[in-house]
XYZ file of C-alpha atoms in Angstrom:
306
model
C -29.398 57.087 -11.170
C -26.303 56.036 -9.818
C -26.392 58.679 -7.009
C -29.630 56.972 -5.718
C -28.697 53.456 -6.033
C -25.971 54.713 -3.829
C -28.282 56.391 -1.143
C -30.661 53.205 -1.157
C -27.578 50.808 -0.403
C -26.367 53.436 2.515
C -29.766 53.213 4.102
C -29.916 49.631 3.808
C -26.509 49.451 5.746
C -27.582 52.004 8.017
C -30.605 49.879 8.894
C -28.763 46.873 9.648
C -26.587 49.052 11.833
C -29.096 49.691 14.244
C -30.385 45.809 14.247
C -26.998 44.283 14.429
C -24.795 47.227 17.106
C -27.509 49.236 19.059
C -30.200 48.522 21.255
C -32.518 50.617 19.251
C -34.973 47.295 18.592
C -35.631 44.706 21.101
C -37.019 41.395 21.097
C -40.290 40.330 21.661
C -40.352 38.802 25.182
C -41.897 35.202 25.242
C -42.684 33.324 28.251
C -41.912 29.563 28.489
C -43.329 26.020 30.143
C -41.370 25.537 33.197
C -38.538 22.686 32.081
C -39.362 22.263 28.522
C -37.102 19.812 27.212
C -37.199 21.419 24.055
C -35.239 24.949 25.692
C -32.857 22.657 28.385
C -30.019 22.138 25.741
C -27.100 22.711 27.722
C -25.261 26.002 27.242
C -22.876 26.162 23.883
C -21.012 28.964 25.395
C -20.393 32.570 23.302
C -19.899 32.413 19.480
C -16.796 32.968 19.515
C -16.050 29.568 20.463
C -18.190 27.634 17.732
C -16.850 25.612 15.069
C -17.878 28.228 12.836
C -17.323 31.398 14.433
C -18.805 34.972 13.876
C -14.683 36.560 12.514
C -14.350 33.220 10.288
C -17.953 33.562 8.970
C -18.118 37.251 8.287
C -14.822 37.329 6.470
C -15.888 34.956 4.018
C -19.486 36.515 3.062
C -17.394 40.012 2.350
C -14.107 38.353 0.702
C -15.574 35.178 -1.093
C -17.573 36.833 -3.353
C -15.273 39.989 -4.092
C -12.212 37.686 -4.420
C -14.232 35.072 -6.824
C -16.577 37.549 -9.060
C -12.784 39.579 -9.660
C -10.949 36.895 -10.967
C -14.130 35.177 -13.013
C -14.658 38.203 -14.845
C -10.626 38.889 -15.341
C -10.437 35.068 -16.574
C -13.285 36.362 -18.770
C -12.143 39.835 -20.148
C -8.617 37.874 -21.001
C -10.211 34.915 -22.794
C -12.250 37.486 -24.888
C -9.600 40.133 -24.923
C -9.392 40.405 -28.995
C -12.780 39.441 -29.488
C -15.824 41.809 -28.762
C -18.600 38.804 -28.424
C -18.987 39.182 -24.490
C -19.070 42.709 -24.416
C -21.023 43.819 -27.554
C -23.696 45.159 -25.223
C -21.353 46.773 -22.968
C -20.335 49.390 -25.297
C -22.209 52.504 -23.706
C -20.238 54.023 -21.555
C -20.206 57.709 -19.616
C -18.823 58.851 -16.966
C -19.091 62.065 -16.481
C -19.547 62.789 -20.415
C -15.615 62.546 -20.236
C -14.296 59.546 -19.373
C -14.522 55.734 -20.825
C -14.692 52.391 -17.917
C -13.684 49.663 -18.711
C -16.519 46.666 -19.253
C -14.980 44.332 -17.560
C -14.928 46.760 -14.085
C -18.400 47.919 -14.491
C -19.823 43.889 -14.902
C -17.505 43.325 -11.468
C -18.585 46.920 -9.442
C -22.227 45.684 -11.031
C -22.419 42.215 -9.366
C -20.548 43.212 -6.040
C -22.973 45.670 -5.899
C -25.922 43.931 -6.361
C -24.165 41.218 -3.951
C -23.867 43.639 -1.213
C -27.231 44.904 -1.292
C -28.574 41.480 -1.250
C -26.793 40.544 1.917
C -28.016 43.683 4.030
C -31.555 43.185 2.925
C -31.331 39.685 4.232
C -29.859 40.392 7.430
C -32.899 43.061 7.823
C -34.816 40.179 6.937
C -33.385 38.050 9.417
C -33.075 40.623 11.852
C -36.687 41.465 11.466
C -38.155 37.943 12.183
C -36.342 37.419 15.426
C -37.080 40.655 16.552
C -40.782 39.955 15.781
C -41.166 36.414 16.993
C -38.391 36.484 20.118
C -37.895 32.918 19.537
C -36.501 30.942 22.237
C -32.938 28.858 21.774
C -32.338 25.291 22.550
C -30.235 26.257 25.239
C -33.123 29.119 26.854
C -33.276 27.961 29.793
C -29.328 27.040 31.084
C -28.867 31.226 30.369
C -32.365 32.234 32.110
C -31.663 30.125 34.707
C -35.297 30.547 36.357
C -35.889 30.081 39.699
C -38.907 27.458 39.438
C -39.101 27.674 43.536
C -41.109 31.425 42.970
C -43.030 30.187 40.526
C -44.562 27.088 41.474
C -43.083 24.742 38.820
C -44.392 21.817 40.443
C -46.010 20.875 37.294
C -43.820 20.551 34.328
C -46.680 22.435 32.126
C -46.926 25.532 34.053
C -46.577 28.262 31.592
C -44.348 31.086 32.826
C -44.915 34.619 31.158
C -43.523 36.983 33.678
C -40.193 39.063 31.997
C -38.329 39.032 35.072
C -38.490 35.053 35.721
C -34.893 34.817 34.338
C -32.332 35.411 36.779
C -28.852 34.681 34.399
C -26.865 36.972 32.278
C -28.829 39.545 30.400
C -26.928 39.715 27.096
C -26.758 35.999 27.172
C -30.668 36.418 27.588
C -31.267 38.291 24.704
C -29.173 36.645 22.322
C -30.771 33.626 24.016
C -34.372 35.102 22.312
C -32.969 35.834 18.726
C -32.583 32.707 16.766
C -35.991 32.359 14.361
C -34.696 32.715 11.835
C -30.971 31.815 12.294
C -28.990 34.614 10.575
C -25.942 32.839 10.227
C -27.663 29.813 8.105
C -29.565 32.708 6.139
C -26.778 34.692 5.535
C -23.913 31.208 3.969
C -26.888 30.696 1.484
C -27.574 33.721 0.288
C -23.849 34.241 -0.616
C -23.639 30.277 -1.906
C -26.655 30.508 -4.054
C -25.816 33.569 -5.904
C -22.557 33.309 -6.363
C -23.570 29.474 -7.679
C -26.256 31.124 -10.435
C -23.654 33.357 -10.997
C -20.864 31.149 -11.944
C -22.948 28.940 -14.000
C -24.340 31.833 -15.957
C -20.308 32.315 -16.827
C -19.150 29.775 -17.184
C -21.629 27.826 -19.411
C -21.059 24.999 -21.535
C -17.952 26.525 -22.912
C -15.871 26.070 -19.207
C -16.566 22.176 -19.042
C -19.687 20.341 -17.996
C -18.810 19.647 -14.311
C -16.422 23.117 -13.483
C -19.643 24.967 -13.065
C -21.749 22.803 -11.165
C -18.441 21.575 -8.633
C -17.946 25.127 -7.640
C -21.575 25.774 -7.158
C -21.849 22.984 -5.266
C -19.236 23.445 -3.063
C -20.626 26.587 -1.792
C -23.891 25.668 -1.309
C -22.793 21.953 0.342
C -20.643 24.555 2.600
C -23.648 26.861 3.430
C -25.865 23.908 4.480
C -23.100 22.592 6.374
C -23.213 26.064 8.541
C -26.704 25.376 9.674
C -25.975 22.082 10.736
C -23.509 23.113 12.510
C -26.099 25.833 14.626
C -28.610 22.899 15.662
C -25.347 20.411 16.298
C -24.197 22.967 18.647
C -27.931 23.719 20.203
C -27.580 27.263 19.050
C -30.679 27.164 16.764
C -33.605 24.730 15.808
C -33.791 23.190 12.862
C -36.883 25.030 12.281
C -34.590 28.448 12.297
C -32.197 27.115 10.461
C -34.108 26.267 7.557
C -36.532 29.298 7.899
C -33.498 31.338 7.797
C -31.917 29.151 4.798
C -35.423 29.484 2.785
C -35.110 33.486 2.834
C -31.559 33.595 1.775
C -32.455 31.557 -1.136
C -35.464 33.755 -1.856
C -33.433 37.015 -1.918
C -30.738 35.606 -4.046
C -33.441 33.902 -6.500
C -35.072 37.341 -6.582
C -31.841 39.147 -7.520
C -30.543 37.113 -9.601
C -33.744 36.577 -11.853
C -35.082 40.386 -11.608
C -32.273 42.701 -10.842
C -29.290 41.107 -12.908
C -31.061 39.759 -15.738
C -32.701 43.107 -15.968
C -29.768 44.701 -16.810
C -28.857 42.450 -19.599
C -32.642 43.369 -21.146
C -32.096 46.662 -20.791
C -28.396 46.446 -22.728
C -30.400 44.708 -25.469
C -32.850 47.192 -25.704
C -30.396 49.912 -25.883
C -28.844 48.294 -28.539
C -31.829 48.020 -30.570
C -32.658 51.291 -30.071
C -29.502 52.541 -31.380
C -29.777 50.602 -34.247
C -32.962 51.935 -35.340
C -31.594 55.206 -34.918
C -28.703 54.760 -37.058
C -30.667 53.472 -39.352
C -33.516 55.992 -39.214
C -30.555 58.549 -39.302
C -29.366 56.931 -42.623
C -33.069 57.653 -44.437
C -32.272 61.352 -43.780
C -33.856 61.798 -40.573
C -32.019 64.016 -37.876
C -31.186 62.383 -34.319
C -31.088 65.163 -31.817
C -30.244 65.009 -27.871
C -29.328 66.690 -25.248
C -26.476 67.118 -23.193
C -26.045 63.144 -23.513
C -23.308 61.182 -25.102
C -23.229 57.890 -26.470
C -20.124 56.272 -26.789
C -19.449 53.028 -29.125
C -16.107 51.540 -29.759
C -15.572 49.773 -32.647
C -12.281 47.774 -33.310
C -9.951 50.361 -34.116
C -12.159 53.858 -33.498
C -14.206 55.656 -30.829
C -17.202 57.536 -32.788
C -19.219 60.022 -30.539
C -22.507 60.645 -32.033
C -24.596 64.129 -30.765
């Protein structure tokens, strides 16, 4: 199972690959109304020289979250480290049918894991949408620089369709087309909303009634604050920015809710199940299985039943 969680993630990252480094997809190719007011936003210039640039930005959705889930679930393991409370459900363990990991590293490999897939499906996501819809940036029309002279913009409401009406930069043009939705507003919530529902599912009422909700706040008053930034800057519309904001949030929701609360279920059903068999083995009834290994730690003793 673990071999094809594996392969799915690889895809995944492989897919975003070829929408985020290669040429292999292009925009759809809208036309525009000859001096929209809507598209004349003066140029911002590249992304590197935003407030928020792409290094800055980037770093932080891959170190935040492997940096903060680390040390929340060290903080943890110590605080419980002679009590076996948190990780009563944790106690099935193989690797190999030889060796025993730790709880504490398979809860943090678990979340970054989840984490990481959640971030490449939303940046297909993201990807996807301004692929499909070619939306056009505040600032279309200071990098297409269009010469209205050949195309009789007389009349402000002439409707230009033509793909070579642009005569400016053609990288500039493309990235020009891909903003709906924005990817970098999409991208800060994701990472702020699940790392927020996962800190308050840790911390809980035991870590103080405002710790939680600060931190979680934080990140996502940080995330919102990215987006802003976009349509301050005329890199995006507010409609991409909170089209892109509303899918992040979906995807984390979604993982959160149906990926890691499915494991927990699935740790209480093992439990239960072993139970019953213990019992059931108790009556005089013989528990046979093959070639697997469960392995429970008690407080002082590791018992291997076969």
């Amino acid at each position: 199972m673990l071999y094809f969680q594996v392969v799915i993630l690889a895809a995944v990252m492989m897919l975003v690959y070829y929408c985020e480094f290669t040429d292999t997809f292009s925009p759809t190719e809208q036309g525009f109304i000859c001096r929209d007011p809507t598209l004349s936003k003066p140029d911002p210039g590249p992304e590197q020289e935003s407030r928020v640039q792409p290094v800055f930005l980037y770093s932080v959705l891959g170190g935040l979250p492997v940096v903060l889930i680390s040390g929340v679930e060290l903080i943890i393991f110590l605080l419980h480290l002679n009590s076996h409370s948190l990780y009563a459900q944790e106690k099935a363990v193989v690797m190999g049918d030889c060796c025993y990991l730790n709880p504490m590293v398979r809860r943090t490999f678990r979340f970054l894991g989840v984490y990481a897939f959640g971030l490449f499906t939303t940046d297909i996501f993201l990807n996807a949408g301004q692929l499909i819809t070619g939306s056009l940036a505040p600032h279309f029309l200071s990098v297409c620089q269009p010469n209205y002279s050949t195309f009789c913009c007389d009349d402000t409401s002439t409707f230009i369709s033509q793909s070579d009406a642009c005569m400016g930069d053609p990288d500039d043009i493309i990235r020009a087309r891909k903003t709906f939705p924005c990817k970098e507003a999409g991208l800060s919530v994701f990472t702020a909303v699940y790392l927020s529902m996962y800190i308050m599912s840790c911390v809980g009422p035991g870590g103080g009634c405002l710790t939680g909700p600060l931190v979680s706040l934080s990140l996502v008053g940080l995330a919102v604050l990215t987006g802003i930034n976009r349509v301050a800057e005329y890199r995006n519309h507010w409609s991409d920015v909170v089209a892109g904001q509303a899918i992040g949030v979906a995807v984390a929701v979604f993982l959160v809710v149906f990926v890691v609360q499915y494991f927990k279920k699935r740790r209480v059903m093992s439990r239960s199940l072993s139970d019953a068999g213990t019992a059931n083995n108790e009556e005089g009834f013989n528990i046979t299985t093959t070639e697997k290994y469960i392995i429970t730690q008690s407080s002082g003793s590791v018992s291997e039943i076969t």
